mmCIF file of C-alpha atoms in Angstrom:
data_model
loop_
_atom_site.group_PDB
_atom_site.id
_atom_site.type_symbol
_atom_site.label_atom_id
_atom_site.label_comp_id
_atom_site.label_asym_id
_atom_site.label_seq_id
_atom_site.Cartn_x
_atom_site.Cartn_y
_atom_site.Cartn_z
ATOM 1 C CA UNK A 1 -4.498 -15.100 -8.292
ATOM 2 C CA UNK A 2 -5.890 -11.777 -8.348
ATOM 3 C CA UNK A 3 -6.255 -8.556 -10.649
ATOM 4 C CA UNK A 4 -6.343 -5.044 -10.346
ATOM 5 C CA UNK A 5 -6.622 -2.567 -13.053
ATOM 6 C CA UNK A 6 -7.178 1.236 -12.586
ATOM 7 C CA UNK A 7 -7.452 2.333 -16.546
ATOM 8 C CA UNK A 8 -6.725 6.279 -16.869
ATOM 9 C CA UNK A 9 -3.094 7.097 -15.495
ATOM 10 C CA UNK A 10 -3.338 10.151 -15.492
ATOM 11 C CA UNK A 11 -6.799 12.542 -14.807
ATOM 12 C CA UNK A 12 -7.515 16.497 -13.816
ATOM 13 C CA UNK A 13 -9.912 18.007 -12.635
ATOM 14 C CA UNK A 14 -10.399 21.051 -11.622
ATOM 15 C CA UNK A 15 -10.963 22.628 -8.250
ATOM 16 C CA UNK A 16 -14.385 22.128 -6.781
ATOM 17 C CA UNK A 17 -15.638 19.838 -9.900
ATOM 18 C CA UNK A 18 -16.419 16.597 -8.636
ATOM 19 C CA UNK A 19 -14.491 13.207 -10.638
ATOM 20 C CA UNK A 20 -14.686 9.873 -11.221
ATOM 21 C CA UNK A 21 -11.561 7.498 -10.598
ATOM 22 C CA UNK A 22 -12.040 3.552 -11.840
ATOM 23 C CA UNK A 23 -10.583 0.524 -10.572
ATOM 24 C CA UNK A 24 -11.641 -3.719 -12.050
ATOM 25 C CA UNK A 25 -10.279 -6.170 -10.506
ATOM 26 C CA UNK A 26 -10.172 -10.054 -10.921
ATOM 27 C CA UNK A 27 -10.981 -12.763 -8.411
ATOM 28 C CA UNK A 28 -12.968 -15.769 -7.910
ATOM 29 C CA UNK A 29 -13.748 -14.738 -4.310
ATOM 30 C CA UNK A 30 -16.936 -14.098 -2.583
ATOM 31 C CA UNK A 31 -15.635 -12.103 0.291
ATOM 32 C CA UNK A 32 -13.076 -8.739 0.020
ATOM 33 C CA UNK A 33 -11.935 -6.041 0.549
ATOM 34 C CA UNK A 34 -11.668 -2.753 -1.341
ATOM 35 C CA UNK A 35 -9.631 0.885 -0.348
ATOM 36 C CA UNK A 36 -8.577 3.431 -2.145
ATOM 37 C CA UNK A 37 -5.937 4.480 -1.581
ATOM 38 C CA UNK A 38 -3.682 8.447 -1.759
ATOM 39 C CA UNK A 39 -0.299 8.961 -2.349
ATOM 40 C CA UNK A 40 0.718 12.784 -2.309
ATOM 41 C CA UNK A 41 4.303 13.098 -2.948
ATOM 42 C CA UNK A 42 5.180 12.232 0.095
ATOM 43 C CA UNK A 43 4.977 9.064 -0.744
ATOM 44 C CA UNK A 44 2.919 8.203 2.371
ATOM 45 C CA UNK A 45 0.124 5.921 1.680
ATOM 46 C CA UNK A 46 -3.054 6.806 3.206
ATOM 47 C CA UNK A 47 -6.074 5.045 2.990
ATOM 48 C CA UNK A 48 -9.482 7.341 1.705
ATOM 49 C CA UNK A 49 -11.696 4.504 2.041
ATOM 50 C CA UNK A 50 -12.702 1.246 1.847
ATOM 51 C CA UNK A 51 -15.898 -1.478 0.324
ATOM 52 C CA UNK A 52 -16.513 -4.588 1.684
ATOM 53 C CA UNK A 53 -17.759 -6.783 -0.889
ATOM 54 C CA UNK A 54 -20.756 -8.521 2.016
ATOM 55 C CA UNK A 55 -21.962 -4.857 1.815
ATOM 56 C CA UNK A 56 -24.741 -4.084 -0.656
ATOM 57 C CA UNK A 57 -24.360 -0.638 0.444
ATOM 58 C CA UNK A 58 -21.731 1.914 -1.380
ATOM 59 C CA UNK A 59 -18.926 3.529 1.606
ATOM 60 C CA UNK A 60 -18.220 7.194 1.676
ATOM 61 C CA UNK A 61 -16.561 9.339 3.531
ATOM 62 C CA UNK A 62 -16.455 12.289 3.293
ATOM 63 C CA UNK A 63 -15.651 13.755 -0.493
ATOM 64 C CA UNK A 64 -15.455 10.758 -1.234
ATOM 65 C CA UNK A 65 -17.144 8.134 -2.130
ATOM 66 C CA UNK A 66 -16.630 4.820 -4.054
ATOM 67 C CA UNK A 67 -19.215 2.849 -6.456
ATOM 68 C CA UNK A 68 -19.045 -0.705 -6.039
ATOM 69 C CA UNK A 69 -20.794 -3.423 -8.842
ATOM 70 C CA UNK A 70 -19.999 -6.369 -7.774
ATOM 71 C CA UNK A 71 -20.906 -8.059 -10.209
ATOM 72 C CA UNK A 72 -19.089 -6.316 -12.957
ATOM 73 C CA UNK A 73 -16.827 -6.581 -10.222
ATOM 74 C CA UNK A 74 -15.882 -2.392 -10.906
ATOM 75 C CA UNK A 75 -15.604 -0.011 -8.049
ATOM 76 C CA UNK A 76 -14.845 4.124 -8.842
ATOM 77 C CA UNK A 77 -13.992 6.449 -5.959
ATOM 78 C CA UNK A 78 -16.001 9.842 -6.612
ATOM 79 C CA UNK A 79 -13.865 13.059 -5.517
ATOM 80 C CA UNK A 80 -16.356 15.553 -5.339
ATOM 81 C CA UNK A 81 -15.355 19.760 -4.541
ATOM 82 C CA UNK A 82 -11.905 18.398 -5.962
ATOM 83 C CA UNK A 83 -9.289 20.413 -3.190
ATOM 84 C CA UNK A 84 -5.920 21.126 -4.570
ATOM 85 C CA UNK A 85 -4.544 18.733 -0.922
ATOM 86 C CA UNK A 86 -6.207 15.751 -3.183
ATOM 87 C CA UNK A 87 -3.522 15.965 -5.225
ATOM 88 C CA UNK A 88 -1.514 12.204 -5.296
ATOM 89 C CA UNK A 89 -1.175 8.978 -6.944
ATOM 90 C CA UNK A 90 -4.184 7.481 -6.203
ATOM 91 C CA UNK A 91 -4.089 3.462 -6.130
ATOM 92 C CA UNK A 92 -7.464 0.807 -5.663
ATOM 93 C CA UNK A 93 -6.245 -1.740 -3.913
ATOM 94 C CA UNK A 94 -7.473 -5.865 -3.187
ATOM 95 C CA UNK A 95 -7.158 -8.367 0.038
ATOM 96 C CA UNK A 96 -9.357 -11.480 0.766
ATOM 97 C CA UNK A 97 -11.119 -11.515 3.561
ATOM 98 C CA UNK A 98 -9.024 -13.610 5.865
ATOM 99 C CA UNK A 99 -5.746 -13.287 3.940
ATOM 100 C CA UNK A 100 -3.689 -9.957 5.153
ATOM 101 C CA UNK A 101 -1.854 -9.345 1.180
ATOM 102 C CA UNK A 102 -2.776 -6.448 -0.557
ATOM 103 C CA UNK A 103 -2.685 -6.318 -4.417
ATOM 104 C CA UNK A 104 -2.652 -2.655 -5.753
ATOM 105 C CA UNK A 105 -3.199 -1.595 -8.824
ATOM 106 C CA UNK A 106 -1.191 0.777 -11.202
ATOM 107 C CA UNK A 107 -2.470 3.938 -9.960
ATOM 108 C CA UNK A 108 -4.343 7.219 -11.062
ATOM 109 C CA UNK A 109 -2.407 10.266 -11.007
ATOM 110 C CA UNK A 110 -4.595 12.702 -9.703
ATOM 111 C CA UNK A 111 -4.243 16.687 -10.422
ATOM 112 C CA UNK A 112 -5.979 19.295 -9.493
ATOM 113 C CA UNK A 113 -6.636 22.826 -11.895
ATOM 114 C CA UNK A 114 -7.197 25.662 -9.871
ATOM 115 C CA UNK B 1 -3.090 5.622 17.384
ATOM 116 C CA UNK B 2 -0.803 3.645 14.211
ATOM 117 C CA UNK B 3 1.720 4.974 13.557
ATOM 118 C CA UNK B 4 3.926 3.027 11.510
ATOM 119 C CA UNK B 5 7.491 4.459 10.858
ATOM 120 C CA UNK B 6 11.011 3.510 8.987
ATOM 121 C CA UNK B 7 14.144 3.953 9.477
ATOM 122 C CA UNK B 8 16.530 5.590 7.327
ATOM 123 C CA UNK B 9 13.953 7.827 5.604
ATOM 124 C CA UNK B 10 17.245 7.272 2.938
ATOM 125 C CA UNK B 11 20.138 5.594 2.704
ATOM 126 C CA UNK B 12 23.394 6.232 0.220
ATOM 127 C CA UNK B 13 25.011 3.576 -0.431
ATOM 128 C CA UNK B 14 28.950 1.947 -2.422
ATOM 129 C CA UNK B 15 28.159 -1.300 -5.102
ATOM 130 C CA UNK B 16 28.111 -4.354 -2.841
ATOM 131 C CA UNK B 17 27.512 -3.219 0.704
ATOM 132 C CA UNK B 18 24.333 -4.212 2.515
ATOM 133 C CA UNK B 19 21.778 -1.944 4.264
ATOM 134 C CA UNK B 20 19.131 -2.675 6.837
ATOM 135 C CA UNK B 21 16.356 -0.062 6.772
ATOM 136 C CA UNK B 22 13.508 -0.249 10.166
ATOM 137 C CA UNK B 23 10.101 -0.597 10.600
ATOM 138 C CA UNK B 24 8.493 0.168 13.760
ATOM 139 C CA UNK B 25 4.801 0.576 15.066
ATOM 140 C CA UNK B 26 4.964 2.022 17.720
ATOM 141 C CA UNK B 27 1.770 1.988 19.227
ATOM 142 C CA UNK B 28 0.652 -0.759 18.300
ATOM 143 C CA UNK B 29 1.882 -4.475 18.168
ATOM 144 C CA UNK B 30 2.015 -6.283 14.997
ATOM 145 C CA UNK B 31 2.918 -9.403 14.729
ATOM 146 C CA UNK B 32 2.682 -9.255 11.313
ATOM 147 C CA UNK B 33 4.447 -6.810 8.525
ATOM 148 C CA UNK B 34 5.104 -6.255 4.973
ATOM 149 C CA UNK B 35 7.555 -4.941 2.181
ATOM 150 C CA UNK B 36 7.045 -3.244 -0.402
ATOM 151 C CA UNK B 37 9.071 -2.298 -3.109
ATOM 152 C CA UNK B 38 8.146 0.451 -5.623
ATOM 153 C CA UNK B 39 10.171 1.708 -8.538
ATOM 154 C CA UNK B 40 9.546 5.654 -9.942
ATOM 155 C CA UNK B 41 5.859 5.966 -11.285
ATOM 156 C CA UNK B 42 4.920 2.130 -10.426
ATOM 157 C CA UNK B 43 3.226 0.655 -8.092
ATOM 158 C CA UNK B 44 4.233 -1.174 -5.161
ATOM 159 C CA UNK B 45 4.318 -4.643 -5.337
ATOM 160 C CA UNK B 46 4.579 -7.215 -2.730
ATOM 161 C CA UNK B 47 7.759 -8.578 -1.614
ATOM 162 C CA UNK B 48 7.822 -10.574 1.744
ATOM 163 C CA UNK B 49 5.261 -11.202 4.984
ATOM 164 C CA UNK B 50 6.768 -10.635 8.056
ATOM 165 C CA UNK B 51 5.638 -12.665 10.604
ATOM 166 C CA UNK B 52 7.189 -11.280 14.103
ATOM 167 C CA UNK B 53 8.682 -14.924 15.647
ATOM 168 C CA UNK B 54 9.353 -16.894 12.114
ATOM 169 C CA UNK B 55 10.517 -16.219 8.515
ATOM 170 C CA UNK B 56 10.016 -14.464 6.318
ATOM 171 C CA UNK B 57 7.147 -15.559 3.274
ATOM 172 C CA UNK B 58 8.320 -13.802 0.165
ATOM 173 C CA UNK B 59 6.903 -13.693 -3.178
ATOM 174 C CA UNK B 60 7.794 -15.323 -6.229
ATOM 175 C CA UNK B 61 11.020 -13.726 -7.952
ATOM 176 C CA UNK B 62 11.693 -12.172 -4.394
ATOM 177 C CA UNK B 63 15.176 -12.921 -4.123
ATOM 178 C CA UNK B 64 15.153 -14.479 0.452
ATOM 179 C CA UNK B 65 18.738 -14.193 0.590
ATOM 180 C CA UNK B 66 19.278 -10.630 -0.751
ATOM 181 C CA UNK B 67 15.935 -8.814 0.107
ATOM 182 C CA UNK B 68 16.830 -11.194 4.188
ATOM 183 C CA UNK B 69 13.782 -10.076 6.306
ATOM 184 C CA UNK B 70 13.993 -10.464 9.854
ATOM 185 C CA UNK B 71 11.511 -9.727 13.189
ATOM 186 C CA UNK B 72 12.171 -10.095 16.449
ATOM 187 C CA UNK B 73 10.092 -8.156 18.209
ATOM 188 C CA UNK B 74 5.632 -7.791 17.903
ATOM 189 C CA UNK B 75 7.369 -3.181 17.100
ATOM 190 C CA UNK B 76 10.009 -3.942 15.218
ATOM 191 C CA UNK B 77 11.172 -5.477 11.192
ATOM 192 C CA UNK B 78 14.649 -5.439 9.997
ATOM 193 C CA UNK B 79 14.809 -5.837 5.543
ATOM 194 C CA UNK B 80 18.710 -5.961 4.555
ATOM 195 C CA UNK B 81 19.383 -5.725 1.373
ATOM 196 C CA UNK B 82 22.954 -7.562 1.045
ATOM 197 C CA UNK B 83 25.427 -7.137 -1.471
ATOM 198 C CA UNK B 84 23.448 -3.761 -2.850
ATOM 199 C CA UNK B 85 23.997 -2.964 -6.365
ATOM 200 C CA UNK B 86 22.267 -0.180 -9.005
ATOM 201 C CA UNK B 87 19.163 -2.541 -9.438
ATOM 202 C CA UNK B 88 18.216 -2.774 -6.068
ATOM 203 C CA UNK B 89 18.179 1.413 -5.945
ATOM 204 C CA UNK B 90 13.823 1.685 -5.175
ATOM 205 C CA UNK B 91 11.410 2.880 -2.349
ATOM 206 C CA UNK B 92 11.172 0.158 -0.153
ATOM 207 C CA UNK B 93 7.756 1.157 2.842
ATOM 208 C CA UNK B 94 6.865 -0.839 4.775
ATOM 209 C CA UNK B 95 3.526 -1.177 6.235
ATOM 210 C CA UNK B 96 2.124 -3.092 10.033
ATOM 211 C CA UNK B 97 -0.592 -4.955 10.668
ATOM 212 C CA UNK B 98 -2.498 -4.622 13.276
ATOM 213 C CA UNK B 99 -4.625 -7.668 14.988
ATOM 214 C CA UNK B 100 -6.309 -6.707 18.324
ATOM 215 C CA UNK B 101 -8.915 -5.457 16.480
ATOM 216 C CA UNK B 102 -8.815 -2.228 18.609
ATOM 217 C CA UNK B 103 -7.425 0.190 15.800
ATOM 218 C CA UNK B 104 -9.435 -0.343 12.932
ATOM 219 C CA UNK B 105 -12.861 -3.261 12.754
ATOM 220 C CA UNK B 106 -10.543 -5.504 10.407
ATOM 221 C CA UNK B 107 -6.691 -6.503 10.082
ATOM 222 C CA UNK B 108 -6.232 -3.043 8.312
ATOM 223 C CA UNK B 109 -2.539 -2.527 7.446
ATOM 224 C CA UNK B 110 -0.301 0.925 8.664
ATOM 225 C CA UNK B 111 2.399 2.327 6.423
ATOM 226 C CA UNK B 112 6.027 3.455 7.357
ATOM 227 C CA UNK B 113 6.427 6.256 5.537
ATOM 228 C CA UNK B 114 9.166 4.767 3.850
ATOM 229 C CA UNK B 115 12.649 4.623 2.423
ATOM 230 C CA UNK B 116 14.616 5.765 -0.641
ATOM 231 C CA UNK B 117 17.977 3.570 -1.720
ATOM 232 C CA UNK B 118 20.095 4.049 -3.772
ATOM 233 C CA UNK B 119 23.324 2.235 -5.163
ATOM 234 C CA UNK B 120 26.362 3.753 -6.605
#
């Protein structure tokens, strides 16, 4: 079974600075997707960024980028120019290609310091 | 596009009663919907996969007779918590998958806003 591990229960960053959230996963599959989801206090899950395992290029979405290391099974999220609205729980998630189930990590609570 | 609603957003019920939670995809058709449970300060745990027109597939450890799932149409899935007890109090989240490929290039799951259930 696939597992997703987030080793940082909490992180904090100064506003406008950069922060990196860590995620590792375990799978025997070669084709899969990885995701970072944001859950603000409203608890609405919001997709931040997605990475296809077959793509070597790291995904980027505006201030959000990932460092995908397939061999190391590592998938970190970098948030640049942190904003107050970035404060939330961040969940790393995994799904096999062709399988719809999402496996979530335990989450990292990100606090933005004004 | 890609809006998923849940109703109710919160519900309080007495122990022993049943509660129904609705999950609707408002602007797309979803043959597959998922139900998650989230305890305070914890992650989302998949409870079951709901397939339109067929029986739901439950994850290991989830009681199918307690958590009844019905997916009668391409836009609606319901989760009924039967004979609810205080330990069933939790945040329940659904997601819907767009298979048309219009909203996303892959089978992206779109999440509802969740339902907070409190059983007294």
